[in-house]
CSV table of C-alpha atoms in Angstrom, one decimal:
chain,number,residue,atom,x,y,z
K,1,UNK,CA,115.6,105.5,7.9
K,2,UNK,CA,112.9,107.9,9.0
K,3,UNK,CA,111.7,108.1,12.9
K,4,UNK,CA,108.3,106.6,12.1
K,5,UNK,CA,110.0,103.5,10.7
K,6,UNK,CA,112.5,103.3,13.1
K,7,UNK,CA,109.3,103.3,15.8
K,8,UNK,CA,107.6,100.8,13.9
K,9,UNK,CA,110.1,98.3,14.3
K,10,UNK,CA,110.8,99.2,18.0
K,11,UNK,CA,107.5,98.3,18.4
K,12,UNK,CA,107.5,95.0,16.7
K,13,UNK,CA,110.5,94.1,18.9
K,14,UNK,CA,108.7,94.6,21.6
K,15,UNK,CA,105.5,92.8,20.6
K,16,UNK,CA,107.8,89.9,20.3
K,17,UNK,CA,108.9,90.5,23.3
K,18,UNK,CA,106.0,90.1,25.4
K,19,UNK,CA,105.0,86.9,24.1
K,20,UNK,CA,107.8,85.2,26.5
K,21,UNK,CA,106.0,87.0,29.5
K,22,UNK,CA,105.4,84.1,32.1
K,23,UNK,CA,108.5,82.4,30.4
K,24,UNK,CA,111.9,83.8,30.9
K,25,UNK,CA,112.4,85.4,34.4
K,26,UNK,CA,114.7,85.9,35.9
K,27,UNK,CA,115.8,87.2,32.3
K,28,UNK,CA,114.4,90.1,30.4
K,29,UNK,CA,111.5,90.1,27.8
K,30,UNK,CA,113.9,90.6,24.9
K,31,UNK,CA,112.4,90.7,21.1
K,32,UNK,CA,114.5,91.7,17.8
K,33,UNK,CA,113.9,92.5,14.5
K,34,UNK,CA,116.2,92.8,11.3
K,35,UNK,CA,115.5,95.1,8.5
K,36,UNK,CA,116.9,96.0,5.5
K,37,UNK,CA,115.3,98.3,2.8
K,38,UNK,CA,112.5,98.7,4.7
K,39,UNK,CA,111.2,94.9,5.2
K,40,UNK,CA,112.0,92.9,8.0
K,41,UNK,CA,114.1,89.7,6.9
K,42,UNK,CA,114.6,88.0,10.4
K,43,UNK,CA,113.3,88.3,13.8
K,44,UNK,CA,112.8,86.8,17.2
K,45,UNK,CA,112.2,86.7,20.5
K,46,UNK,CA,113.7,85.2,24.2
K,47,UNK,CA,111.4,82.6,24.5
K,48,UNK,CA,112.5,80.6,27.9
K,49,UNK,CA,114.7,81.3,30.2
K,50,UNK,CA,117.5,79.3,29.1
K,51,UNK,CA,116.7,79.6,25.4
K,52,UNK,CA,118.4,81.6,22.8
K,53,UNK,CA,118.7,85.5,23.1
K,54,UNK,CA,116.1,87.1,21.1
K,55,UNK,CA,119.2,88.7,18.5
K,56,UNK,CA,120.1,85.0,18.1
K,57,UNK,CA,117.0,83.6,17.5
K,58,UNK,CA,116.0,87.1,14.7
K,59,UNK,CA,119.6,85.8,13.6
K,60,UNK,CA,119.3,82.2,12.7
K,61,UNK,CA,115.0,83.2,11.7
K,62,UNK,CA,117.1,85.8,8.8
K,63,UNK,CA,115.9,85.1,5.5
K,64,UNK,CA,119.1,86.2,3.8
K,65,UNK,CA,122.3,87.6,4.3
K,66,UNK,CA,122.5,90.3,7.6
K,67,UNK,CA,125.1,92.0,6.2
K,68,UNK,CA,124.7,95.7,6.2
K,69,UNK,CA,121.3,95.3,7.7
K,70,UNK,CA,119.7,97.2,10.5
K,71,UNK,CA,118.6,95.4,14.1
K,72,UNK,CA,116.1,96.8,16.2
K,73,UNK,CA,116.2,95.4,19.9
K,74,UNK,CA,114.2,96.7,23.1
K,75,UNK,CA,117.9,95.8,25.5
K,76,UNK,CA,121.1,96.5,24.9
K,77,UNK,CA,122.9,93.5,23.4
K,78,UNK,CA,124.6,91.3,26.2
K,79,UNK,CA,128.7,91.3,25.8
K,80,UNK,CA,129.4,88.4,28.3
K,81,UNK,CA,129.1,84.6,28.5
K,82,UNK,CA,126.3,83.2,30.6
K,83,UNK,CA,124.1,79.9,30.9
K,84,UNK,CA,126.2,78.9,27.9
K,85,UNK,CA,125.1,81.4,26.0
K,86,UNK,CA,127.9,83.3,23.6
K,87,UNK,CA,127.7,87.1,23.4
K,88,UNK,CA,125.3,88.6,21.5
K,89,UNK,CA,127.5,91.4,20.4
K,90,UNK,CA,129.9,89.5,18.9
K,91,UNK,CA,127.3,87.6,16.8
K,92,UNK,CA,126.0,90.6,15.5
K,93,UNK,CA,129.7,91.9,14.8
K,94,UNK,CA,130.6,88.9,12.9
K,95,UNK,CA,127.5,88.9,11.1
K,96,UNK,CA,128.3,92.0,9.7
K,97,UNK,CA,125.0,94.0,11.1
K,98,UNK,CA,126.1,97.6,10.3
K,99,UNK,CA,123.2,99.7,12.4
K,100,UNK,CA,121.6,98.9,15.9
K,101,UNK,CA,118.9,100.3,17.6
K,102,UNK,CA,118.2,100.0,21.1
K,103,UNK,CA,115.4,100.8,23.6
K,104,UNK,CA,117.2,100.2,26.7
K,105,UNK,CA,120.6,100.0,27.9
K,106,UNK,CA,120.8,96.8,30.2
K,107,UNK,CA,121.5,97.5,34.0
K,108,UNK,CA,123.6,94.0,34.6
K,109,UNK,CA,126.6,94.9,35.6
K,110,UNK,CA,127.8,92.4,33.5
K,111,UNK,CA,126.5,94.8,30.2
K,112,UNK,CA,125.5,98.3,31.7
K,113,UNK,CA,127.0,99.8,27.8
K,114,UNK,CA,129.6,97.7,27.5
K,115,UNK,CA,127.5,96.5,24.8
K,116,UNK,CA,127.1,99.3,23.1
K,117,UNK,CA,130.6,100.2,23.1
K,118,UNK,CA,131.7,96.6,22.2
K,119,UNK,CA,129.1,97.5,18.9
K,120,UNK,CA,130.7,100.5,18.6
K,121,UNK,CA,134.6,99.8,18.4
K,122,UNK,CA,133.4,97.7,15.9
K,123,UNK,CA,131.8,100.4,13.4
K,124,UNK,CA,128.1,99.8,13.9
K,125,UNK,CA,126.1,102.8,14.3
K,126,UNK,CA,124.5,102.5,17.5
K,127,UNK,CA,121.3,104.5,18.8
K,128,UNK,CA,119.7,103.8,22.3
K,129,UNK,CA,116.6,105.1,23.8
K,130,UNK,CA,113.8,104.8,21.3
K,131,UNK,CA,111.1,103.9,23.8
K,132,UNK,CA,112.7,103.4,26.8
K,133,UNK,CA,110.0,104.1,29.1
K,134,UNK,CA,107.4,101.9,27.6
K,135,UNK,CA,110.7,99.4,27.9
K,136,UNK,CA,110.6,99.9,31.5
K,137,UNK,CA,107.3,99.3,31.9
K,138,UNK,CA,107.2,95.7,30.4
K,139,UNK,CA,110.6,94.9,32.3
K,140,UNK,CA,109.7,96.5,35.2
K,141,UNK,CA,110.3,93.3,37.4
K,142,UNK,CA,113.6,92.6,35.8
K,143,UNK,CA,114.8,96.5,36.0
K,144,UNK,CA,113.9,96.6,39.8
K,145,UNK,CA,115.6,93.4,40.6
K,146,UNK,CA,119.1,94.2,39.2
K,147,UNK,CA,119.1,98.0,40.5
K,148,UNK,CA,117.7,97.0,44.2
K,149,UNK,CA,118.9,93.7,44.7
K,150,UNK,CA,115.9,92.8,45.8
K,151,UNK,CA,112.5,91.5,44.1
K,152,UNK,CA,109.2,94.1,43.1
K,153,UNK,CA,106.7,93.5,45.8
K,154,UNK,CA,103.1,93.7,44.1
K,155,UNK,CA,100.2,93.5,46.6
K,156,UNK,CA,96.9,92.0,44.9
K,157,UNK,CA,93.7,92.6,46.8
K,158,UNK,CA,90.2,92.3,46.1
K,159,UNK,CA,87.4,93.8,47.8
K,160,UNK,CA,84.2,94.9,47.9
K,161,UNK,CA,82.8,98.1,47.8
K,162,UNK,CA,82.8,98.9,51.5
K,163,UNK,CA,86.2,97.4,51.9
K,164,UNK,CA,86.0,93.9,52.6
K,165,UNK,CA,87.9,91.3,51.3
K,166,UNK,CA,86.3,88.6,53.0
K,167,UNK,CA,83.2,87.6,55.8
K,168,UNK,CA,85.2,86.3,57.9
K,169,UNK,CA,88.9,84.6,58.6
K,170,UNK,CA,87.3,81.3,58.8
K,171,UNK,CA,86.7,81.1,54.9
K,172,UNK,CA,86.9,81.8,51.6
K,173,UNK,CA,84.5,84.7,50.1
K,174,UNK,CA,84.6,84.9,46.1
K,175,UNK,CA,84.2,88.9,45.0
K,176,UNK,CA,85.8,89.6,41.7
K,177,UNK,CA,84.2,87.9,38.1
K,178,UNK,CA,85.4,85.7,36.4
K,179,UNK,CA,87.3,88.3,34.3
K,180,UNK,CA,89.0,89.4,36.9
K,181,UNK,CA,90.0,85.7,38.3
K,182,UNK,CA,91.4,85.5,34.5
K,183,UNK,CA,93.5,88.3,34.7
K,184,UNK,CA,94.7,87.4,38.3
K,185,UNK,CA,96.1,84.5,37.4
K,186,UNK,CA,97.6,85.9,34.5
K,187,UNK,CA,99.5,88.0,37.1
K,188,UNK,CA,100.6,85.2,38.5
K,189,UNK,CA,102.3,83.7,35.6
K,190,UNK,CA,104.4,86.9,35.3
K,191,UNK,CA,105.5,86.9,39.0
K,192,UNK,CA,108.5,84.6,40.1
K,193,UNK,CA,106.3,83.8,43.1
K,194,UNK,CA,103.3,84.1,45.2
K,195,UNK,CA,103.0,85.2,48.4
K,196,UNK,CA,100.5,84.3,51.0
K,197,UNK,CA,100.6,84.1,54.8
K,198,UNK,CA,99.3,80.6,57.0
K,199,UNK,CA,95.9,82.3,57.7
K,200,UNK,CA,95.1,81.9,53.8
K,201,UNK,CA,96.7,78.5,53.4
K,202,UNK,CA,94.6,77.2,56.8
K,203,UNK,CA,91.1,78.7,55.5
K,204,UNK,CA,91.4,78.7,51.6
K,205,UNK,CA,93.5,75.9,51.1
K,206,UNK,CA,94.2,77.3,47.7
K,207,UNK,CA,97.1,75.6,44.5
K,208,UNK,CA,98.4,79.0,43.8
K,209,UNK,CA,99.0,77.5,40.7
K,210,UNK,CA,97.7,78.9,37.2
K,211,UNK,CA,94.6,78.0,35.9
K,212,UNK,CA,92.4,80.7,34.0
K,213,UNK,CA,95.3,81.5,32.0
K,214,UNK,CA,98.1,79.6,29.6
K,215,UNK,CA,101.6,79.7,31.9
K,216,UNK,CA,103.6,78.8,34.0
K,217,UNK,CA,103.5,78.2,37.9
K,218,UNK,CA,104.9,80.8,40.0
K,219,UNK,CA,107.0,79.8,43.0
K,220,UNK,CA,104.8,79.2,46.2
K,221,UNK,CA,106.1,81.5,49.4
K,222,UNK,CA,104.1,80.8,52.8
K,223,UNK,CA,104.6,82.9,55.7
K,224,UNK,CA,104.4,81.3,59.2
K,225,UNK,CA,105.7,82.8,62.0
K,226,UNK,CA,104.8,80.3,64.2
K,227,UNK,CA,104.3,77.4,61.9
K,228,UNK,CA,100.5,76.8,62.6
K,229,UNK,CA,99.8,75.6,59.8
K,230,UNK,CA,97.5,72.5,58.6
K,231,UNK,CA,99.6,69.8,56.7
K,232,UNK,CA,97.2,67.9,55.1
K,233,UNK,CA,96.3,71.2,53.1
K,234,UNK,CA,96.4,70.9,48.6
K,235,UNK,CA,99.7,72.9,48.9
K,236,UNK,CA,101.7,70.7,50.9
K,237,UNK,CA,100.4,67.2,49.8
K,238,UNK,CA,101.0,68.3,46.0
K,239,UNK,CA,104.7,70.0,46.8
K,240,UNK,CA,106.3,66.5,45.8
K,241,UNK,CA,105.0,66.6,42.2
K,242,UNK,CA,104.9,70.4,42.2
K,243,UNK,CA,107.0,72.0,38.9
K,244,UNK,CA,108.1,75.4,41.3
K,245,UNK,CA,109.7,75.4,44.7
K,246,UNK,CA,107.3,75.8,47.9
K,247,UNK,CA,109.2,77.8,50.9
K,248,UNK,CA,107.8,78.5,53.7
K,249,UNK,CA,109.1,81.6,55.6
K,250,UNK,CA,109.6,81.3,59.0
K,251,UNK,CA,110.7,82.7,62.6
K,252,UNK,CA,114.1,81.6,63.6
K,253,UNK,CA,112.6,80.5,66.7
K,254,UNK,CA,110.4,77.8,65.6
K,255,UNK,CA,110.6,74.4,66.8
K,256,UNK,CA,113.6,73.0,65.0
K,257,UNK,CA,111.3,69.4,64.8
K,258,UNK,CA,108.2,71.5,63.3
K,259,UNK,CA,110.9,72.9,60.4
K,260,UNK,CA,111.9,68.9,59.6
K,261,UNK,CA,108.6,67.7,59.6
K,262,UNK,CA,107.6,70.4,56.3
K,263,UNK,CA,111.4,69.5,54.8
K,264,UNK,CA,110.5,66.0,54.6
K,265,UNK,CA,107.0,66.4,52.5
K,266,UNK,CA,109.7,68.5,49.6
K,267,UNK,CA,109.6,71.7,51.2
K,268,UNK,CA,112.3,74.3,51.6
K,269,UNK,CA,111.5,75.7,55.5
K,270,UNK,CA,113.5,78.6,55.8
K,271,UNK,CA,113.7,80.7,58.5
K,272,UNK,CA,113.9,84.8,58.8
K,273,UNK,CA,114.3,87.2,61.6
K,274,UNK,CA,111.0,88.3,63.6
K,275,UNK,CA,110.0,92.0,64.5
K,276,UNK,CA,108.1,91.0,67.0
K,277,UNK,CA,107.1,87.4,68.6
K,278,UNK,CA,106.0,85.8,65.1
K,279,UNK,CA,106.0,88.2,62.9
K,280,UNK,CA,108.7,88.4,60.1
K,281,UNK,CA,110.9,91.3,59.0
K,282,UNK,CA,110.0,92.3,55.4
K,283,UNK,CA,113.7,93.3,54.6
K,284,UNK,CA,114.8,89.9,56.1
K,285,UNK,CA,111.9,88.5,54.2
K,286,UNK,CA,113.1,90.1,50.6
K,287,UNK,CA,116.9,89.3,51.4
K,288,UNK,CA,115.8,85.8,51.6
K,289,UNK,CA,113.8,85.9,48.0
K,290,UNK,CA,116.5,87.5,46.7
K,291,UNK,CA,118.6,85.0,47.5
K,292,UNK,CA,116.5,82.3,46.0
K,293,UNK,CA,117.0,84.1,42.5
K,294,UNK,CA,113.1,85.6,43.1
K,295,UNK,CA,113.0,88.6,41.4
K,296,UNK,CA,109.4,89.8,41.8
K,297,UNK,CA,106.6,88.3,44.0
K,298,UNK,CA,102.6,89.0,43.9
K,299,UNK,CA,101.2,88.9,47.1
K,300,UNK,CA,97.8,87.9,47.4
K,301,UNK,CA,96.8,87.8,51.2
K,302,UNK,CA,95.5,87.8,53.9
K,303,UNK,CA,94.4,91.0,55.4
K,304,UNK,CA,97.3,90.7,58.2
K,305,UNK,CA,100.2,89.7,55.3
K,306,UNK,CA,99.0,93.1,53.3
K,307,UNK,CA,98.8,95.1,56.8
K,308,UNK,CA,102.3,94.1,57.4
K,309,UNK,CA,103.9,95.2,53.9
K,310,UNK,CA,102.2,97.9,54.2
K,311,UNK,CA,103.7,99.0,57.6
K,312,UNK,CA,106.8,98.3,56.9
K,313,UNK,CA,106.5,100.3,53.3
K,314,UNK,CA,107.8,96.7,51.7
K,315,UNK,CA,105.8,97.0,48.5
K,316,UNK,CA,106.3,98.6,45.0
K,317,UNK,CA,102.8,98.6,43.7
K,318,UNK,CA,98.8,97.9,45.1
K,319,UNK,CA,96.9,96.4,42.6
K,320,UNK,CA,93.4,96.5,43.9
K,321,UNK,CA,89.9,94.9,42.3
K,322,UNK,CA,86.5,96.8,43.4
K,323,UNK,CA,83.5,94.1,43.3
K,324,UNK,CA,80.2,95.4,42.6
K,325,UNK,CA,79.2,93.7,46.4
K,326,UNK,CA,78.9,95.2,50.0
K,327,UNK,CA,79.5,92.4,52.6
K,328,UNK,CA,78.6,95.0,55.7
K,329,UNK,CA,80.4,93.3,57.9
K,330,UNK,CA,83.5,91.4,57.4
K,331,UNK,CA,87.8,91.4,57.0
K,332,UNK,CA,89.4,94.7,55.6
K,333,UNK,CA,92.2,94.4,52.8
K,334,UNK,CA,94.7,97.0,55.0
K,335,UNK,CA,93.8,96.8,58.5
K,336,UNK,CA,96.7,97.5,61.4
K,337,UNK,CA,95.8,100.3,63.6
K,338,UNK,CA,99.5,101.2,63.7
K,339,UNK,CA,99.5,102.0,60.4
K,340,UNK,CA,100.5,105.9,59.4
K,341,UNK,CA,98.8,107.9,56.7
K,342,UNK,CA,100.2,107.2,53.0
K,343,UNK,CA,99.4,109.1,50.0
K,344,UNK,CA,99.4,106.9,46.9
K,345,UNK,CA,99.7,107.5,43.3
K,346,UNK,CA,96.3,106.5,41.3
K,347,UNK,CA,98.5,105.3,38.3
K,348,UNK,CA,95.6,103.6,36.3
K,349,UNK,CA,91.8,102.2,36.5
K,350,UNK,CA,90.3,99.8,34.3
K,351,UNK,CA,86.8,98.4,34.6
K,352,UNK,CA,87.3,94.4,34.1
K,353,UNK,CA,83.6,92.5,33.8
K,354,UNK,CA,82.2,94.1,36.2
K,355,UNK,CA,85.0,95.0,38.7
K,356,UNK,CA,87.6,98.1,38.7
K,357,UNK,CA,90.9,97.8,38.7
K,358,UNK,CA,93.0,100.3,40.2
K,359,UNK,CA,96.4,100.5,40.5
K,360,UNK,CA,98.5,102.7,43.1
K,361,UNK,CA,102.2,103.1,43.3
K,362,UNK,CA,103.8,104.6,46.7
């Protein structure tokens, strides 16, 4: 089969892919497609996390007999049994598949090529790399997770034009369209969890849920050094009927009575090492998502919460909206006057409604 074909189908994999963004984390967006003579005759994709692996699911989806047939797959083929879940290599063995291609080889240490040479000792002709970096890209949570051990810090801030993300601490100041709210929340179906600090919680009283956009709810992280934080707020009277965990971060030094009174409303209170008196350690912070299987979290505010990441170089990516707006006077996104110089990496811009998105990497 020629290159060009062999892309094509990569690239259907991977369209099938993406549609369990929002779906399967901690897992990989996984699609596959089976071919033979040219035409595809099965394909899939990981739908939930949970579900069937995409191989499985293009698989069962085939139209006729595998046998001798081709399988494209963005990630290596797991080789191990996990959530119930039978290996995928040995399904496409017994099958009788007799070529596979592969984007990715898959960094578990429970795979990391043993796939490949399980495939291999078993005479199908194997092939890895065919767009790996766009691979990356769309599993960039997942891929950061398994080689750090810790989750991909994204830092979502909006602003105006002369820096200001809001009037004043007191209350909430809408910048960004509507476009722009739709895309947010898009994000936030993609991220394990959202992170906001008790500032936010106290003066927005926001869901953090997912509203502009078809998904699921991200995980709710609150961070509190001193636990300050008003009770009666949406957040905290919803967390009994809420579908994701709400933690709230905070100093091991807190009022042991404070912590019980947010466990009993169904909330996990967990508590980190400080820096300083109330403020949390990032890396203590991250050891403790980590923990909670959290592999990637969108941070959305306030000002102090994004000063703090920033200080303490505990993000991965700034993804920052520009509203067509000067407030003159107001709340900066990043402001910490112990902060040192960074130089960032512009690594896109988008104009979305009438905002720009731009997106810088460390």
């Amino acid at each position: 089969m020629t290159e060009n074909l062999d892309k094509q189908f990569m690239q259907r994999a991977i369209a099938l892919a993406l549609r369990g963004k929002g779906y399967v984390s901690p897992n990989p967006l996984v699609g596959a497609v089976i071919v033979r003579d040219e035409e595809i005759i099965g394909s899939g994709y990981h739908a939930r996390y949970g579900d069937d692996h995409a191989e499985v699911v293009a698989l069962d989806n085939a139209s006729e007999s595998v046998r001798g047939a081709t399988l494209y797959c963005n990630l290596e083929p797991c080789c191990h049994t996990d959530k119930q879940t039978p290996p995928c290599a040995q399904r496409l063995i017994a099958e009788g598949i007799s070529r596979v291609v592969i984007a990715s080889l898959d960094p578990n240490p429970k795979v990391d090529g043993r796939g490949v040479e399980m495939l291999k000792a078993a005479g199908i002709e194997v092939e890895t790399g065919l767009m790996h970096d766009y691979n990356l890209v769309i599993n960039q949570n997942y891929f950061h997770f398994v080689k750090t051990g810790k989750p991909r810090v994204v830092l979502k801030i909006a602003q105006s034009v002369d820096g200001r993300i809001s009037r004043s601490m007191d209350g909430q100041t809408w910048l960004t369209g509507r476009e722009s709210v739709r895309l947010a929340h898009e994000w936030r179906s993609e991220f394990d969890a959202v992170l906001v600090g008790a500032g936010t919680i106290n003066s927005d009283d926001p869901l953090l849920n997912v509203r502009e956009f078809d998904g699921r709810d991200p995980g709710k992280v609150i961070l509190s050094g001193n636990l300050n934080l008003n009770s009666s707020c949406k957040i905290f009277a919803n967390a009994a009927d809420s579908k994701t965990d709400v933690l709230v971060l905070t100093s091991d030094k807190t009022d042991a009575a404070k912590r019980e009174s947010l466990s009993a409303k169904n909330i996990k209170v967990i508590p980190v090492q400080e820096t300083q008196p109330g403020r949390l350690a990032c890396t203590d912070i991250l050891d403790t998502l980590a923990k909670a299987n959290i592999n990637s979290v969108l941070v959305e505010g306030g000002s102090q919460i994004f000063s703090h990441f920033v200080q303490e170089d505990a993000f991965d990516e700034i993804r920052l909206f520009i509203s067509p707006i000067i407030l003159g006077k107001g709340i900066a996104g990043i402001d910490a006057p112990d902060i040192t110089q960074k130089r960032l990496h512009l690594v896109s811009e988008e104009v979305i409604g009438n905002d720009i998105l731009l997106i810088y990497h460390p």
